[in-house]
Amino acid sequence: LFNTPKFVVGIVCLMGVAITFPGYIFVTALTLQSKLHFTPLQSGNSFILLGLLYFLGSILSKRIGARIDDYRYYIIGFSLTIIGFISTTYAIDWFCNQVQVSDLVIATAFAGFGTSSLTSSAFRRAISRVGQNQASGTSTVLNTVMQGCFPIGTAIAGEVY
């Protein structure tokens, strides 16, 4: 399994996504609540469109992936995610204490759809050259890596914050 180059590249791509995305959510929510005095409900509401577009992106990933190759899809996802991260930071910095949930929803939506693109293309890349008899094990490894990277990313982001 680890002798397959596409599998290793897929795992590395997935690790990058799984380390950065939870940290983004953690730091953004923490900033909204501790620095900008959002309630937990307001903070959570700023991520609603992020979740919806992540879900929609996951549903559409097979169709989109069939039209463009995984590398381009990954680059598009990376670009959208970076736009979302920068837009969120810009909205918080620009509007300071006057920032509203509506100011953040579009920025977090870019991050949600972009991350969905990154995750699905990394999964497809990792399993593209794996035989049927190894598909279950491959999926398990990918999910375990992703779940293991979530707390690492959150811890790193918390330490930097």
PDB file of C-alpha atoms in Angstrom, residues 97-158:
ATOM      1  CA  ASN A  97     -15.411  45.327  16.487  1.00  0.00           C
ATOM      2  CA  GLN A  98     -18.174  46.011  13.957  1.00  0.00           C
ATOM      3  CA  VAL A  99     -17.864  42.651  12.177  1.00  0.00           C
ATOM      4  CA  GLN A 100     -21.154  40.791  11.797  1.00  0.00           C
ATOM      5  CA  VAL A 101     -21.944  37.173  10.990  1.00  0.00           C
ATOM      6  CA  SER A 102     -23.005  38.265   7.499  1.00  0.00           C
ATOM      7  CA  ASP A 103     -19.524  39.719   6.902  1.00  0.00           C
ATOM      8  CA  LEU A 104     -17.942  36.296   7.488  1.00  0.00           C
ATOM      9  CA  VAL A 105     -20.364  33.887   5.842  1.00  0.00           C
ATOM     10  CA  ILE A 106     -19.065  34.264   2.276  1.00  0.00           C
ATOM     11  CA  ALA A 107     -15.427  34.010   3.367  1.00  0.00           C
ATOM     12  CA  THR A 108     -16.046  30.843   5.338  1.00  0.00           C
ATOM     13  CA  ALA A 109     -18.070  29.455   2.407  1.00  0.00           C
ATOM     14  CA  PHE A 110     -15.000  29.706   0.163  1.00  0.00           C
ATOM     15  CA  ALA A 111     -13.008  27.822   2.787  1.00  0.00           C
ATOM     16  CA  GLY A 112     -15.695  25.135   3.041  1.00  0.00           C
ATOM     17  CA  PHE A 113     -15.998  24.411  -0.673  1.00  0.00           C
ATOM     18  CA  GLY A 114     -12.237  24.645  -1.151  1.00  0.00           C
ATOM     19  CA  THR A 115     -11.548  22.200   1.654  1.00  0.00           C
ATOM     20  CA  SER A 116     -14.141  19.817   0.250  1.00  0.00           C
ATOM     21  CA  SER A 117     -12.312  19.925  -3.078  1.00  0.00           C
ATOM     22  CA  LEU A 118      -8.972  19.331  -1.395  1.00  0.00           C
ATOM     23  CA  THR A 119     -10.231  16.399   0.660  1.00  0.00           C
ATOM     24  CA  SER A 120     -12.049  14.622  -2.147  1.00  0.00           C
ATOM     25  CA  SER A 121      -9.193  15.012  -4.635  1.00  0.00           C
ATOM     26  CA  ALA A 122      -6.672  13.768  -2.055  1.00  0.00           C
ATOM     27  CA  PHE A 123      -8.861  10.714  -1.356  1.00  0.00           C
ATOM     28  CA  ARG A 124      -9.313  10.002  -5.067  1.00  0.00           C
ATOM     29  CA  ARG A 125      -5.612  10.380  -5.735  1.00  0.00           C
ATOM     30  CA  ALA A 126      -4.726   8.049  -2.878  1.00  0.00           C
ATOM     31  CA  ILE A 127      -7.099   5.259  -3.902  1.00  0.00           C
ATOM     32  CA  SER A 128      -6.722   5.565  -7.686  1.00  0.00           C
ATOM     33  CA  ARG A 129      -4.042   2.861  -8.018  1.00  0.00           C
ATOM     34  CA  VAL A 130      -5.134   0.605  -5.169  1.00  0.00           C
ATOM     35  CA  GLY A 131      -6.624  -2.773  -5.999  1.00  0.00           C
ATOM     36  CA  GLN A 132     -10.131  -3.812  -4.970  1.00  0.00           C
ATOM     37  CA  ASN A 133      -8.822  -6.134  -2.291  1.00  0.00           C
ATOM     38  CA  GLN A 134      -7.024  -3.210  -0.598  1.00  0.00           C
ATOM     39  CA  ALA A 135      -9.771  -0.581  -0.954  1.00  0.00           C
ATOM     40  CA  SER A 136     -11.206  -1.092   2.529  1.00  0.00           C
ATOM     41  CA  GLY A 137      -7.810  -0.919   4.202  1.00  0.00           C
ATOM     42  CA  THR A 138      -6.901   2.136   2.170  1.00  0.00           C
ATOM     43  CA  SER A 139     -10.043   3.955   3.216  1.00  0.00           C
ATOM     44  CA  THR A 140      -9.383   3.045   6.836  1.00  0.00           C
ATOM     45  CA  VAL A 141      -5.820   4.365   6.669  1.00  0.00           C
ATOM     46  CA  LEU A 142      -6.951   7.609   5.049  1.00  0.00           C
ATOM     47  CA  ASN A 143      -9.678   8.206   7.633  1.00  0.00           C
ATOM     48  CA  THR A 144      -7.307   7.384  10.486  1.00  0.00           C
ATOM     49  CA  VAL A 145      -4.682   9.789   9.154  1.00  0.00           C
ATOM     50  CA  MET A 146      -7.304  12.498   8.781  1.00  0.00           C
ATOM     51  CA  GLN A 147      -8.708  11.942  12.291  1.00  0.00           C
ATOM     52  CA  GLY A 148      -5.188  11.897  13.732  1.00  0.00           C
ATOM     53  CA  CYS A 149      -4.248  15.174  12.059  1.00  0.00           C
ATOM     54  CA  PHE A 150      -7.312  17.098  13.277  1.00  0.00           C
ATOM     55  CA  PRO A 151      -6.122  17.463  16.896  1.00  0.00           C
ATOM     56  CA  ILE A 152      -2.555  18.125  15.789  1.00  0.00           C
ATOM     57  CA  GLY A 153      -3.699  21.027  13.603  1.00  0.00           C
ATOM     58  CA  THR A 154      -5.905  22.407  16.329  1.00  0.00           C
ATOM     59  CA  ALA A 155      -3.069  22.170  18.878  1.00  0.00           C
ATOM     60  CA  ILE A 156      -0.628  23.921  16.545  1.00  0.00           C
ATOM     61  CA  ALA A 157      -3.124  26.677  15.789  1.00  0.00           C
ATOM     62  CA  GLY A 158      -3.898  27.095  19.482  1.00  0.00           C
TER      63      GLY A 158
END
